[in-house]
Amino acid sequence: MYYTWMDIEWKLKSDRINWPESWVSVEVYSSELIIYHTGAEKDFSSTSEYLGKIFGANWDKNNIINLQITDKQMQVIFEHNEDDAIRNPVPLPLFKQSFLGESYPLNSA
């Protein structure tokens, strides 16, 4: 069941291994899904087939994912992007060491 954009994001990112070859990355927001692609797929038929396979009746071939219960719709937008930074993202740390300062001196004498 797909209730919110977070369900959509989880489903897509957990199934990354099965994405169509032309997909580079995805960004999911509350009202839209942006699919970054290489441009290799001209008619997006494999993308439509893939989205239909994972979202079933919730996928509308007019580039819309229908969310259940809330009756909201998520627009699917395609953006051409061949940027290697998006294709091979660098993992970011989840937090920074924030305790450095006067109370935690680096050099104790």
PDB file of C-alpha atoms in Angstrom:
ATOM      1  CA  MET A   1       0.000   0.000   0.000  1.00  0.00           C
ATOM      2  CA  TYR A   2       1.235   3.480  -0.864  1.00  0.00           C
ATOM      3  CA  TYR A   3      -0.042   6.144   1.494  1.00  0.00           C
ATOM      4  CA  THR A   4       2.617   8.852   1.332  1.00  0.00           C
ATOM      5  CA  TRP A   5       5.631   9.997  -0.662  1.00  0.00           C
ATOM      6  CA  MET A   6       7.825   8.206   1.906  1.00  0.00           C
ATOM      7  CA  ASP A   7       6.311   4.871   0.860  1.00  0.00           C
ATOM      8  CA  ILE A   8       7.137   5.686  -2.758  1.00  0.00           C
ATOM      9  CA  GLU A   9      10.690   6.674  -1.863  1.00  0.00           C
ATOM     10  CA  TRP A  10      11.250   3.530   0.188  1.00  0.00           C
ATOM     11  CA  LYS A  11       9.912   1.279  -2.573  1.00  0.00           C
ATOM     12  CA  LEU A  12      12.038   2.855  -5.299  1.00  0.00           C
ATOM     13  CA  LYS A  13      15.261   3.061  -3.320  1.00  0.00           C
ATOM     14  CA  SER A  14      14.939  -0.456  -1.941  1.00  0.00           C
ATOM     15  CA  ASP A  15      14.474  -1.796  -5.488  1.00  0.00           C
ATOM     16  CA  ARG A  16      17.342   0.138  -7.090  1.00  0.00           C
ATOM     17  CA  ILE A  17      18.919  -2.998  -8.544  1.00  0.00           C
ATOM     18  CA  ASN A  18      15.877  -3.411 -10.831  1.00  0.00           C
ATOM     19  CA  TRP A  19      15.698   0.173 -12.105  1.00  0.00           C
ATOM     20  CA  PRO A  20      15.649   0.669 -15.869  1.00  0.00           C
ATOM     21  CA  GLU A  21      19.188   1.103 -17.236  1.00  0.00           C
ATOM     22  CA  SER A  22      18.623   4.720 -18.202  1.00  0.00           C
ATOM     23  CA  TRP A  23      17.843   5.810 -14.633  1.00  0.00           C
ATOM     24  CA  VAL A  24      20.609   7.686 -12.827  1.00  0.00           C
ATOM     25  CA  SER A  25      18.853   8.649  -9.584  1.00  0.00           C
ATOM     26  CA  VAL A  26      15.504   9.672  -8.116  1.00  0.00           C
ATOM     27  CA  GLU A  27      14.321  12.422  -5.820  1.00  0.00           C
ATOM     28  CA  VAL A  28      10.991  12.057  -4.077  1.00  0.00           C
ATOM     29  CA  TYR A  29       8.997  14.974  -2.717  1.00  0.00           C
ATOM     30  CA  SER A  30       5.511  15.211  -1.258  1.00  0.00           C
ATOM     31  CA  SER A  31       3.889  15.995  -4.611  1.00  0.00           C
ATOM     32  CA  GLU A  32       6.390  14.807  -7.229  1.00  0.00           C
ATOM     33  CA  LEU A  33       8.879  12.148  -8.159  1.00  0.00           C
ATOM     34  CA  ILE A  34      11.840  13.290 -10.255  1.00  0.00           C
ATOM     35  CA  ILE A  35      13.608  10.582 -12.224  1.00  0.00           C
ATOM     36  CA  TYR A  36      17.041  11.582 -13.516  1.00  0.00           C
ATOM     37  CA  HIS A  37      17.990   9.619 -16.604  1.00  0.00           C
ATOM     38  CA  THR A  38      20.739   9.372 -19.204  1.00  0.00           C
ATOM     39  CA  GLY A  39      18.487   9.957 -22.187  1.00  0.00           C
ATOM     40  CA  ALA A  40      19.126   6.439 -23.504  1.00  0.00           C
ATOM     41  CA  GLU A  41      15.434   5.598 -23.281  1.00  0.00           C
ATOM     42  CA  LYS A  42      13.635   7.815 -25.767  1.00  0.00           C
ATOM     43  CA  ASP A  43      10.024   6.724 -25.259  1.00  0.00           C
ATOM     44  CA  PHE A  44      10.188   5.734 -21.569  1.00  0.00           C
ATOM     45  CA  SER A  45       8.404   2.450 -22.281  1.00  0.00           C
ATOM     46  CA  SER A  46      10.657   0.431 -19.956  1.00  0.00           C
ATOM     47  CA  THR A  47      10.204   3.107 -17.278  1.00  0.00           C
ATOM     48  CA  SER A  48       6.429   2.968 -17.613  1.00  0.00           C
ATOM     49  CA  GLU A  49       6.533  -0.832 -17.555  1.00  0.00           C
ATOM     50  CA  TYR A  50       8.744  -0.820 -14.448  1.00  0.00           C
ATOM     51  CA  LEU A  51       6.549   1.700 -12.586  1.00  0.00           C
ATOM     52  CA  GLY A  52       3.464  -0.318 -13.539  1.00  0.00           C
ATOM     53  CA  LYS A  53       5.104  -3.454 -12.222  1.00  0.00           C
ATOM     54  CA  ILE A  54       6.002  -2.040  -8.809  1.00  0.00           C
ATOM     55  CA  PHE A  55       3.018   0.284  -8.244  1.00  0.00           C
ATOM     56  CA  GLY A  56       0.332  -1.755 -10.009  1.00  0.00           C
ATOM     57  CA  ALA A  57      -3.032   0.013 -10.270  1.00  0.00           C
ATOM     58  CA  ASN A  58      -1.543   3.042  -8.499  1.00  0.00           C
ATOM     59  CA  TRP A  59       0.498   3.846 -11.650  1.00  0.00           C
ATOM     60  CA  ASP A  60      -1.273   5.999 -14.208  1.00  0.00           C
ATOM     61  CA  LYS A  61       0.467   6.070 -17.600  1.00  0.00           C
ATOM     62  CA  ASN A  62      -0.077   9.831 -17.657  1.00  0.00           C
ATOM     63  CA  ASN A  63       2.992  10.007 -15.372  1.00  0.00           C
ATOM     64  CA  ILE A  64       1.051   9.994 -12.124  1.00  0.00           C
ATOM     65  CA  ILE A  65       1.256   7.765  -9.066  1.00  0.00           C
ATOM     66  CA  ASN A  66      -2.005   7.643  -7.127  1.00  0.00           C
ATOM     67  CA  LEU A  67      -1.616   7.456  -3.364  1.00  0.00           C
ATOM     68  CA  GLN A  68      -4.125   5.333  -1.509  1.00  0.00           C
ATOM     69  CA  ILE A  69      -6.296   6.528   1.380  1.00  0.00           C
ATOM     70  CA  THR A  70      -5.403  10.224   0.890  1.00  0.00           C
ATOM     71  CA  ASP A  71      -6.512  10.292  -2.764  1.00  0.00           C
ATOM     72  CA  LYS A  72      -3.479  12.456  -3.556  1.00  0.00           C
ATOM     73  CA  GLN A  73      -1.456  12.185  -6.724  1.00  0.00           C
ATOM     74  CA  MET A  74       2.267  12.361  -7.265  1.00  0.00           C
ATOM     75  CA  GLN A  75       3.463  13.759 -10.587  1.00  0.00           C
ATOM     76  CA  VAL A  76       6.392  11.885 -12.203  1.00  0.00           C
ATOM     77  CA  ILE A  77       8.902  14.205 -13.892  1.00  0.00           C
ATOM     78  CA  PHE A  78      11.808  13.117 -16.090  1.00  0.00           C
ATOM     79  CA  GLU A  79      15.042  15.111 -16.058  1.00  0.00           C
ATOM     80  CA  HIS A  80      17.984  14.403 -18.331  1.00  0.00           C
ATOM     81  CA  ASN A  81      21.223  14.234 -16.369  1.00  0.00           C
ATOM     82  CA  GLU A  82      24.535  12.546 -17.064  1.00  0.00           C
ATOM     83  CA  ASP A  83      26.373  14.046 -14.109  1.00  0.00           C
ATOM     84  CA  ASP A  84      28.715  11.486 -12.534  1.00  0.00           C
ATOM     85  CA  ALA A  85      28.206  13.089  -9.128  1.00  0.00           C
ATOM     86  CA  ILE A  86      24.557  11.993  -9.209  1.00  0.00           C
ATOM     87  CA  ARG A  87      25.275   8.614 -10.799  1.00  0.00           C
ATOM     88  CA  ASN A  88      27.944   7.785  -8.187  1.00  0.00           C
ATOM     89  CA  PRO A  89      26.963   9.747  -5.106  1.00  0.00           C
ATOM     90  CA  VAL A  90      29.525  10.232  -2.369  1.00  0.00           C
ATOM     91  CA  PRO A  91      28.187   9.036   0.970  1.00  0.00           C
ATOM     92  CA  LEU A  92      27.820  11.848   3.472  1.00  0.00           C
ATOM     93  CA  PRO A  93      28.327  11.446   7.221  1.00  0.00           C
ATOM     94  CA  LEU A  94      25.160  11.331   9.250  1.00  0.00           C
ATOM     95  CA  PHE A  95      26.485  13.799  11.800  1.00  0.00           C
ATOM     96  CA  LYS A  96      29.508  15.966  12.535  1.00  0.00           C
ATOM     97  CA  GLN A  97      31.567  15.958  15.666  1.00  0.00           C
ATOM     98  CA  SER A  98      30.020  18.939  17.361  1.00  0.00           C
ATOM     99  CA  PHE A  99      31.732  18.772  20.724  1.00  0.00           C
ATOM    100  CA  LEU A 100      34.983  20.432  19.712  1.00  0.00           C
ATOM    101  CA  GLY A 101      35.494  23.760  21.365  1.00  0.00           C
ATOM    102  CA  GLU A 102      36.835  25.376  24.511  1.00  0.00           C
ATOM    103  CA  SER A 103      35.280  22.808  26.818  1.00  0.00           C
ATOM    104  CA  TYR A 104      36.934  19.945  24.927  1.00  0.00           C
ATOM    105  CA  PRO A 105      40.521  20.969  24.224  1.00  0.00           C
ATOM    106  CA  LEU A 106      42.393  18.952  21.639  1.00  0.00           C
ATOM    107  CA  ASN A 107      45.707  19.304  23.411  1.00  0.00           C
ATOM    108  CA  SER A 108      45.764  18.689  27.117  1.00  0.00           C
ATOM    109  CA  ALA A 109      48.944  19.851  28.830  1.00  0.00           C
TER     110      ALA A 109
END
